[in-house]
C-alpha atoms as a printed R data frame, in Angstrom:
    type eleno elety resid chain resno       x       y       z
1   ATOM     1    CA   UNK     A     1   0.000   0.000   0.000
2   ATOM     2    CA   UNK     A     2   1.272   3.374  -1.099
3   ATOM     3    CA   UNK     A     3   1.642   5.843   2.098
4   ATOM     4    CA   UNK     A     4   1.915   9.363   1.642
5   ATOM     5    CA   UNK     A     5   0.979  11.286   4.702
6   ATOM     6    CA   UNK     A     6   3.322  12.454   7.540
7   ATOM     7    CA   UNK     A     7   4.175  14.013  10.752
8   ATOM     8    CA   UNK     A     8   5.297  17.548  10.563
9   ATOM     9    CA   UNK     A     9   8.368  16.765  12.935
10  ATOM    10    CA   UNK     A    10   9.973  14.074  11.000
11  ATOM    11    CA   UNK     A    11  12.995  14.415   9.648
12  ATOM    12    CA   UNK     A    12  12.342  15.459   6.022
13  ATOM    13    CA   UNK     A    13   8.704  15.656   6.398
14  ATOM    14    CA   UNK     A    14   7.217  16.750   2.441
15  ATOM    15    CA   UNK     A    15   3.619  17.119   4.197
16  ATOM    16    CA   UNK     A    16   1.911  16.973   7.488
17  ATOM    17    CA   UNK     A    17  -0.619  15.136   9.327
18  ATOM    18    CA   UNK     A    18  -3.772  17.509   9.025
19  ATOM    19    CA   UNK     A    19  -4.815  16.924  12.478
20  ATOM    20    CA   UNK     A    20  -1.476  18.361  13.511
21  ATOM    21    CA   UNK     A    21  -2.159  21.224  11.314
22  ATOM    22    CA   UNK     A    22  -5.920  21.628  12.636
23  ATOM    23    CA   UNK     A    23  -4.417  22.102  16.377
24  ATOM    24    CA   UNK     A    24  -2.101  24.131  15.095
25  ATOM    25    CA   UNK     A    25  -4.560  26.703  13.698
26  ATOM    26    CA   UNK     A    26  -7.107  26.058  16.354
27  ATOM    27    CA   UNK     A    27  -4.655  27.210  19.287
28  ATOM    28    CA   UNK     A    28  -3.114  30.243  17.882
29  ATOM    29    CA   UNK     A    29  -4.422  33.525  18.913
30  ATOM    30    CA   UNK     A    30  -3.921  34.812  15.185
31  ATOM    31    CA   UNK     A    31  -6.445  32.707  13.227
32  ATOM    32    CA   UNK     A    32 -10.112  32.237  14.190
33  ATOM    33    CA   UNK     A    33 -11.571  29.108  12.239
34  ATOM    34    CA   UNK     A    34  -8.892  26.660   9.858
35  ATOM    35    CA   UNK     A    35 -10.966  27.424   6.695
36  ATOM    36    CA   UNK     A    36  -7.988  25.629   4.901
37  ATOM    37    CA   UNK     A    37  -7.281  22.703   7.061
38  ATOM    38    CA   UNK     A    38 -11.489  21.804   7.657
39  ATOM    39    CA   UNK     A    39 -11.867  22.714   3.283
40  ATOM    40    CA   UNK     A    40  -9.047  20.147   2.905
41  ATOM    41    CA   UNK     A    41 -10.403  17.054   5.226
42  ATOM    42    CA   UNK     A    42 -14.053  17.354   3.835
43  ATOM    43    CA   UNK     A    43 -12.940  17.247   0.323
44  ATOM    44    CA   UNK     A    44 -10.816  14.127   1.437
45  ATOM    45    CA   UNK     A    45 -13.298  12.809   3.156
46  ATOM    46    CA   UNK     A    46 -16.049  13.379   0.399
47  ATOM    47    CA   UNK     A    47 -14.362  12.307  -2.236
48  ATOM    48    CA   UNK     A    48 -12.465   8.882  -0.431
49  ATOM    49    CA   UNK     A    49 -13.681   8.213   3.117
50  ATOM    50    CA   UNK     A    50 -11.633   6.011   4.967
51  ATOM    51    CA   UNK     A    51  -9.536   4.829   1.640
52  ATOM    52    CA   UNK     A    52  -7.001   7.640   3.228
53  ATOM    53    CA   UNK     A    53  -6.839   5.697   6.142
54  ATOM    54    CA   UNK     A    54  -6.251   2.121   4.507
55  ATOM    55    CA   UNK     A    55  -3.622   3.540   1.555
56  ATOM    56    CA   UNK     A    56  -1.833   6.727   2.954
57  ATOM    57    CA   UNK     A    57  -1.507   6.665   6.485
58  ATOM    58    CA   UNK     A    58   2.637   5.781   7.083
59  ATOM    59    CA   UNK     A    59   1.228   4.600  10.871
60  ATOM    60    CA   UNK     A    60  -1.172   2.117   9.431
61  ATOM    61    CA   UNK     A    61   1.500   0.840   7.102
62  ATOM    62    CA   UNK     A    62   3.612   0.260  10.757
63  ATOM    63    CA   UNK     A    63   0.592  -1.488  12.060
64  ATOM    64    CA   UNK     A    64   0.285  -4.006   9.683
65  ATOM    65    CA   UNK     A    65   3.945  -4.848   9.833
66  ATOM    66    CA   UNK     A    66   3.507  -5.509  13.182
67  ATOM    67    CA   UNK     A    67   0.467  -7.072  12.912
68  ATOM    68    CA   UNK     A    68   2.130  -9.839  10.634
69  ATOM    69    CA   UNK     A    69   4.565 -10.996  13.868
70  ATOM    70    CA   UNK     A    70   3.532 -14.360  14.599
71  ATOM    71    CA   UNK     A    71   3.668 -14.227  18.531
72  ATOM    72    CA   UNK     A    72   0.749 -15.907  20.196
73  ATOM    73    CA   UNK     A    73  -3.049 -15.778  19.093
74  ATOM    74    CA   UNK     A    74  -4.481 -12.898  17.213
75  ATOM    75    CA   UNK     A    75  -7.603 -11.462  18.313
76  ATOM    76    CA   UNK     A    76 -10.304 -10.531  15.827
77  ATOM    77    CA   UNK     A    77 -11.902  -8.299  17.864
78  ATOM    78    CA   UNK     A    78 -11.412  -6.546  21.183
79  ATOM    79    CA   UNK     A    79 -13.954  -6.736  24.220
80  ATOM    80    CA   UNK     A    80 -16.038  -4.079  24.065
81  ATOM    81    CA   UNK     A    81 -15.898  -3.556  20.671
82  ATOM    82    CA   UNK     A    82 -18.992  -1.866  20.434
83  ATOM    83    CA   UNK     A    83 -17.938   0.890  22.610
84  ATOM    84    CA   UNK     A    84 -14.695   1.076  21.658
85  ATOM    85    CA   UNK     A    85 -15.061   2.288  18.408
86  ATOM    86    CA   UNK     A    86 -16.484   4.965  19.404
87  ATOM    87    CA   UNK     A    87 -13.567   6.298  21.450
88  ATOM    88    CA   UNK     A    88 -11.361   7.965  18.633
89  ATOM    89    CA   UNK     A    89 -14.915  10.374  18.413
90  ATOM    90    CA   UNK     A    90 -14.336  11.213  22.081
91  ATOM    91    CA   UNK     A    91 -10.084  11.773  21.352
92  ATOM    92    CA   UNK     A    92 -11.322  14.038  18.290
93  ATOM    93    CA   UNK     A    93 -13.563  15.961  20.101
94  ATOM    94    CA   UNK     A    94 -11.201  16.469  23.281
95  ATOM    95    CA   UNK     A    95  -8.085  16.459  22.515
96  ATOM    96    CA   UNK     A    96  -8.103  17.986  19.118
97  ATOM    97    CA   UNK     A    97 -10.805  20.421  19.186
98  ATOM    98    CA   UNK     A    98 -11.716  21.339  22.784
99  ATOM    99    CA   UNK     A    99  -8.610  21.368  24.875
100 ATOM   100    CA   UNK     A   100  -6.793  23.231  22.144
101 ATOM   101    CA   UNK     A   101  -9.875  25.839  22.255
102 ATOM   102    CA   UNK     A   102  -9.875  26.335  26.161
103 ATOM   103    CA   UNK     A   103  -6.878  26.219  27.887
104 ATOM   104    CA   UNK     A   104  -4.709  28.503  26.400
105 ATOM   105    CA   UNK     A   105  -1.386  30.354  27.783
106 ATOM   106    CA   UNK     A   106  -0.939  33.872  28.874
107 ATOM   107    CA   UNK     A   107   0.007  34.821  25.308
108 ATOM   108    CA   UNK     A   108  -3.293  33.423  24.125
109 ATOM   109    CA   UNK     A   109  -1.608  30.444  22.546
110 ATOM   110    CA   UNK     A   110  -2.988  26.989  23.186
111 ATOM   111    CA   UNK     A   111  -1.344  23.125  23.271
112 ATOM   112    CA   UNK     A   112  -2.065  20.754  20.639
113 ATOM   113    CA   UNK     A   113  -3.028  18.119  22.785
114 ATOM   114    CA   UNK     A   114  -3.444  14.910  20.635
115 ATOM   115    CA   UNK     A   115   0.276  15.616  19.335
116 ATOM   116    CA   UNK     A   116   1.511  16.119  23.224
117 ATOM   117    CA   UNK     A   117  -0.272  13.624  24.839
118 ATOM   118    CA   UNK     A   118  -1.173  10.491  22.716
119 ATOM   119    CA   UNK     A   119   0.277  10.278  18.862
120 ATOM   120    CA   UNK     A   120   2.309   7.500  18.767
121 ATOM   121    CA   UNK     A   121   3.380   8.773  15.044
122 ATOM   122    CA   UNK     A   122   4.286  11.746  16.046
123 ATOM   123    CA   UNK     A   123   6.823  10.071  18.640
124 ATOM   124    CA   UNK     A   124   7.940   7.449  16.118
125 ATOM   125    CA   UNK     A   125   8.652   9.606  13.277
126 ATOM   126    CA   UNK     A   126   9.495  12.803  15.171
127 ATOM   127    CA   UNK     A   127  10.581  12.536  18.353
128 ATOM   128    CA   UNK     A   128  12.258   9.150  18.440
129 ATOM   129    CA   UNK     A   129  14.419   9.683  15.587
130 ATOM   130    CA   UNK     A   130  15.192  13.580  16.475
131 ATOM   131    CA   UNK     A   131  16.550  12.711  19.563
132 ATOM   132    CA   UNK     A   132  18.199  10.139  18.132
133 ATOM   133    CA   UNK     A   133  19.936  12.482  15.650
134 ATOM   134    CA   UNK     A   134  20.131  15.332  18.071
135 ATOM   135    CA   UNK     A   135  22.470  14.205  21.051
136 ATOM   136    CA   UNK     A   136  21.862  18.013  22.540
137 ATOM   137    CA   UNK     A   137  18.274  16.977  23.170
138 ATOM   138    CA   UNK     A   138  18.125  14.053  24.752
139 ATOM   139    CA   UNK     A   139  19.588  16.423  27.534
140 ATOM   140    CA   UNK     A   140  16.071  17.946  28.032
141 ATOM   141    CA   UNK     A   141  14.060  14.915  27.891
142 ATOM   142    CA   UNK     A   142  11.889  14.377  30.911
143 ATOM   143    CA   UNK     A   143   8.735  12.713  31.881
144 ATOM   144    CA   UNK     A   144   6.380  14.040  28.762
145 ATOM   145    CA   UNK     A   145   8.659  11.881  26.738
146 ATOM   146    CA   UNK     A   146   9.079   8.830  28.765
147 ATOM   147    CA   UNK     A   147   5.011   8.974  28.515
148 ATOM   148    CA   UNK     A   148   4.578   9.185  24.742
149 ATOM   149    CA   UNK     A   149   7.207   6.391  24.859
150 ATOM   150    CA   UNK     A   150   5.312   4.283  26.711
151 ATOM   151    CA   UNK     A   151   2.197   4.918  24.641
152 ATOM   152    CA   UNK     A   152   4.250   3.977  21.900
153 ATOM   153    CA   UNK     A   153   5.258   0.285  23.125
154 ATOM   154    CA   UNK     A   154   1.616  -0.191  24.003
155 ATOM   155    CA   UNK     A   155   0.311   0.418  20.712
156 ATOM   156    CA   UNK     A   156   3.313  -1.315  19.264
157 ATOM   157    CA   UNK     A   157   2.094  -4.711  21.576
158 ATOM   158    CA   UNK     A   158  -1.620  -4.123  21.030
159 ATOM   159    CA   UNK     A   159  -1.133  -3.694  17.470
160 ATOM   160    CA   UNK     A   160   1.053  -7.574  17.487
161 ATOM   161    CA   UNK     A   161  -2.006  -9.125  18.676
162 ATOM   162    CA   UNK     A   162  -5.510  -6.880  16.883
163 ATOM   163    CA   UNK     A   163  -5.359  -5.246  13.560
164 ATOM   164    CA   UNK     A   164  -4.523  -1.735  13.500
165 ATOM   165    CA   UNK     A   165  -5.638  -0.783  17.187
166 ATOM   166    CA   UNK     A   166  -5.156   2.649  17.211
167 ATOM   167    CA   UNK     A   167  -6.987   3.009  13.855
168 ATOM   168    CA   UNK     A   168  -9.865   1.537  15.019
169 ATOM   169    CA   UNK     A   169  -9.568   3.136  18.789
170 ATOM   170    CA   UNK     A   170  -7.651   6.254  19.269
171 ATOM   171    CA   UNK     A   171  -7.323   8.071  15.661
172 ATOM   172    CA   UNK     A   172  -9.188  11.071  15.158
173 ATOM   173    CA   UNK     A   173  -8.001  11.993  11.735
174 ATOM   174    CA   UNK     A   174  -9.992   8.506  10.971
175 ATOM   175    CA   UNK     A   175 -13.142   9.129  13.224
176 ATOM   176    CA   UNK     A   176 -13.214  12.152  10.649
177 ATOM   177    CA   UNK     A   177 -12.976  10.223   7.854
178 ATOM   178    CA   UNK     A   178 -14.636   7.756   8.463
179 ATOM   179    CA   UNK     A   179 -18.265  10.042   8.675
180 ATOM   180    CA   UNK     A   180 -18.033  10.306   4.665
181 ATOM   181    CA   UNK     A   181 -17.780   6.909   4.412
182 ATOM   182    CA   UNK     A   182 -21.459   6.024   3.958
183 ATOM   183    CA   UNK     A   183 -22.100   9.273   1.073
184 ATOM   184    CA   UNK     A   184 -18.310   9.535   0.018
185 ATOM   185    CA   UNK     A   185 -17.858   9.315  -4.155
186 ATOM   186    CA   UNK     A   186 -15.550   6.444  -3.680
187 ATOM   187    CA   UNK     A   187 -17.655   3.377  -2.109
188 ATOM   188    CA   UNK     A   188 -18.616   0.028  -2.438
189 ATOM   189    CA   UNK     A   189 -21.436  -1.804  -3.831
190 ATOM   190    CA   UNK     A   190 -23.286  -4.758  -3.245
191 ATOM   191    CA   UNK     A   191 -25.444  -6.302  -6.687
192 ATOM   192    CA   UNK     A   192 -27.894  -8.286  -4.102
193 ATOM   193    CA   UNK     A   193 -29.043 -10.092  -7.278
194 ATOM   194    CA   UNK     A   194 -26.050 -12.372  -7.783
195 ATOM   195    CA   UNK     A   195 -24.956 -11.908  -3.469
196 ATOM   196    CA   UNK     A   196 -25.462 -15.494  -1.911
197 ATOM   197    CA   UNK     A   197 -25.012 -14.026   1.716
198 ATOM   198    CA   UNK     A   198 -22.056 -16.512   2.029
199 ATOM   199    CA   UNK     A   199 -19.750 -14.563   3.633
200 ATOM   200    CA   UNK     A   200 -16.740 -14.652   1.837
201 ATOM   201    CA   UNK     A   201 -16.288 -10.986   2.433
202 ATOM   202    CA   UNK     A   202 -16.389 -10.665   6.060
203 ATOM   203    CA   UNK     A   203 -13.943 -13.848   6.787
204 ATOM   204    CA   UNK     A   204 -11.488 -11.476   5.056
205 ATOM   205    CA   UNK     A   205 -12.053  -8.132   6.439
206 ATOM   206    CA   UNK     A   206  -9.420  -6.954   8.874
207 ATOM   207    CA   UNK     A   207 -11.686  -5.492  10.905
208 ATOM   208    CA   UNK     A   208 -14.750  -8.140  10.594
209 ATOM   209    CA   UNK     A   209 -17.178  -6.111   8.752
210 ATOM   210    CA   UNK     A   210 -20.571  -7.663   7.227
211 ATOM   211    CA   UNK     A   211 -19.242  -6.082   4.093
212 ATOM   212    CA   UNK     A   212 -22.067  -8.106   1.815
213 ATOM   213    CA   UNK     A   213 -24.517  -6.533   4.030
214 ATOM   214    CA   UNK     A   214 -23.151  -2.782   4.997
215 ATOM   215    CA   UNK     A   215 -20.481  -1.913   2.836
216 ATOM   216    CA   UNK     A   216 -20.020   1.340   3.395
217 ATOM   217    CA   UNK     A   217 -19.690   1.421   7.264
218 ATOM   218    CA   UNK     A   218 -18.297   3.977   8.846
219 ATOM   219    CA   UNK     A   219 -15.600   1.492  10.555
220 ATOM   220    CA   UNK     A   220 -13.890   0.205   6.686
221 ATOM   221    CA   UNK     A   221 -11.010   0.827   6.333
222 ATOM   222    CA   UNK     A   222 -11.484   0.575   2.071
223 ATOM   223    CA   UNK     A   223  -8.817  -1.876   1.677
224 ATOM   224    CA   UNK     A   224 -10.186  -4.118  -0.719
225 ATOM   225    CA   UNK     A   225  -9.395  -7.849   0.438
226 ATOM   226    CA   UNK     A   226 -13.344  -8.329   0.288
227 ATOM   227    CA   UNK     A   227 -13.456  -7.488  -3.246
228 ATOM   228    CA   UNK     A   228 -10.838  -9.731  -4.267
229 ATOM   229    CA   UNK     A   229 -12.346 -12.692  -2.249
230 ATOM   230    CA   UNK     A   230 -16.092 -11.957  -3.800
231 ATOM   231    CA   UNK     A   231 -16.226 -15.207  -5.922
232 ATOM   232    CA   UNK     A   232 -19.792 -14.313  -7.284
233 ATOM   233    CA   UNK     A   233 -18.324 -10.576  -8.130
234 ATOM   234    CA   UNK     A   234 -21.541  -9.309  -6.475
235 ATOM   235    CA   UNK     A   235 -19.410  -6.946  -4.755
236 ATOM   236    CA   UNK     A   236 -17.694  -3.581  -6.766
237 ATOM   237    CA   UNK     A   237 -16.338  -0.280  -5.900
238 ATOM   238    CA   UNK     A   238 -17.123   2.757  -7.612
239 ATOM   239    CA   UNK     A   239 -13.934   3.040  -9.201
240 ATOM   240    CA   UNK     A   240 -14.531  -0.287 -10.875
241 ATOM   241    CA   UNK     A   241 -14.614  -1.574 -14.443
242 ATOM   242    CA   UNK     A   242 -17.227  -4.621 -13.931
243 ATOM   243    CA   UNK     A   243 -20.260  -3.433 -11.852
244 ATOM   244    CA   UNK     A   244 -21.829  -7.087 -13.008
């Protein structure tokens, strides 16, 4: 899978992460709504959904690397599932959008929270490898860093044993995303006429979706394995040539 987003902070960044960038905007005292940054997320998001999440996200492309170490049994889905899900809405809300908004210095300047507190790309790509490279700052490094560290090797042991935790859990940039998915231009379709309900589909989904019955969930990731195991091609994306 191509990847093509980034973290502002790593070394030779070309782009950012546009959650960074929505913080960013949100807790400066100089700009009053990120026309820009919210413009560029809706057209991504009405235009692909959650495709960004399964083919340009460099952080899902680490997740599925790890996800392919063979150490003990795999679990298809987390207890509490159902609630779980739900908790990248609560991050997004939170730690991207209300924090930022409301506690702000004495200069009028807020903290981008998400970044700070929980990204574990941000400390892979960024911080990780600039203090690596930077010998003067691993002088300065205190308990903020030893925290997002430690995030880090959790989602790095979480994501060993369930697909792409912190996709499905903790990302806000896909709990964005991921409300275009049922109206977005790029979507799948199921041709009930030739669908035999056998399930084919779901077996292969990552993340256990009743693709032949919802396909345009707001939890798909848009990777395509159910496509490709659709014997009865009863099953197409928008972008495809046979719509059978």
């Amino acid at each position: 899978m191509f990847r093509g987003l980034t973290v502002t902070s790593a070394p030779g960044a070309l782009g950012a992460c546009p959650i960074g960038s929505l913080q960013a905007v949100l807790n400066s005292p100089k700009y009053h709504f990120p026309f820009y940054v919210i413009g560029f997320l809706m057209a991504a998001g009405a235009f692909f959904g959650r495709f960004v999440c399964g083919w340009l996200c460099p952080f899902a492309l680490v997740q599925d690397l790890l996800h392919k170490i063979t150490i003990g049994k795999k679990i298809k889905k987390m207890p509490g599932e159902r609630y779980l899900k739900y908790l990248k809405y609560v991050i997004l809300a939170i730690f991207v959008i209300l924090l930022p908004l409301t506690i702000t210095n004495i200069a009028g300047g807020g903290t981008p929270w998400f970044c700070k507190l929980i990204c574990p790309s941000g400390t892979l790509m960024g911080g990780i490898v600039l203090t690596a490279l930077n010998p003067s700052l691993r002088a300065g490094l205190g308990f903020l860093f030893g925290w997002k560290v430690f995030v880090i090797l959790v989602v790095v042991v979480w994501a060993i044993k369930v697909y792409r935790p912190f996709c499905r859990y903790l990302c806000p940039l896909g709990a964005i995303y991921s409300l275009f998915n049922p109206s977005a231009l790029y979507r799948f379709e199921v041709n009930q006429g030739k669908c035999t309900g056998c399930k084919a589909c779901q077996r292969v989904c990552p993340m256990d979706l009743p693709v032949y019955q919802t396909p345009n969930t707001m939890e798909c990731i848009r990777c395509g394995k159910c496509l490709k195991a659709c014997k009865n091609h009863s099953l197409h994306s928008t972008f495809s040539q046979d719509k059978g």
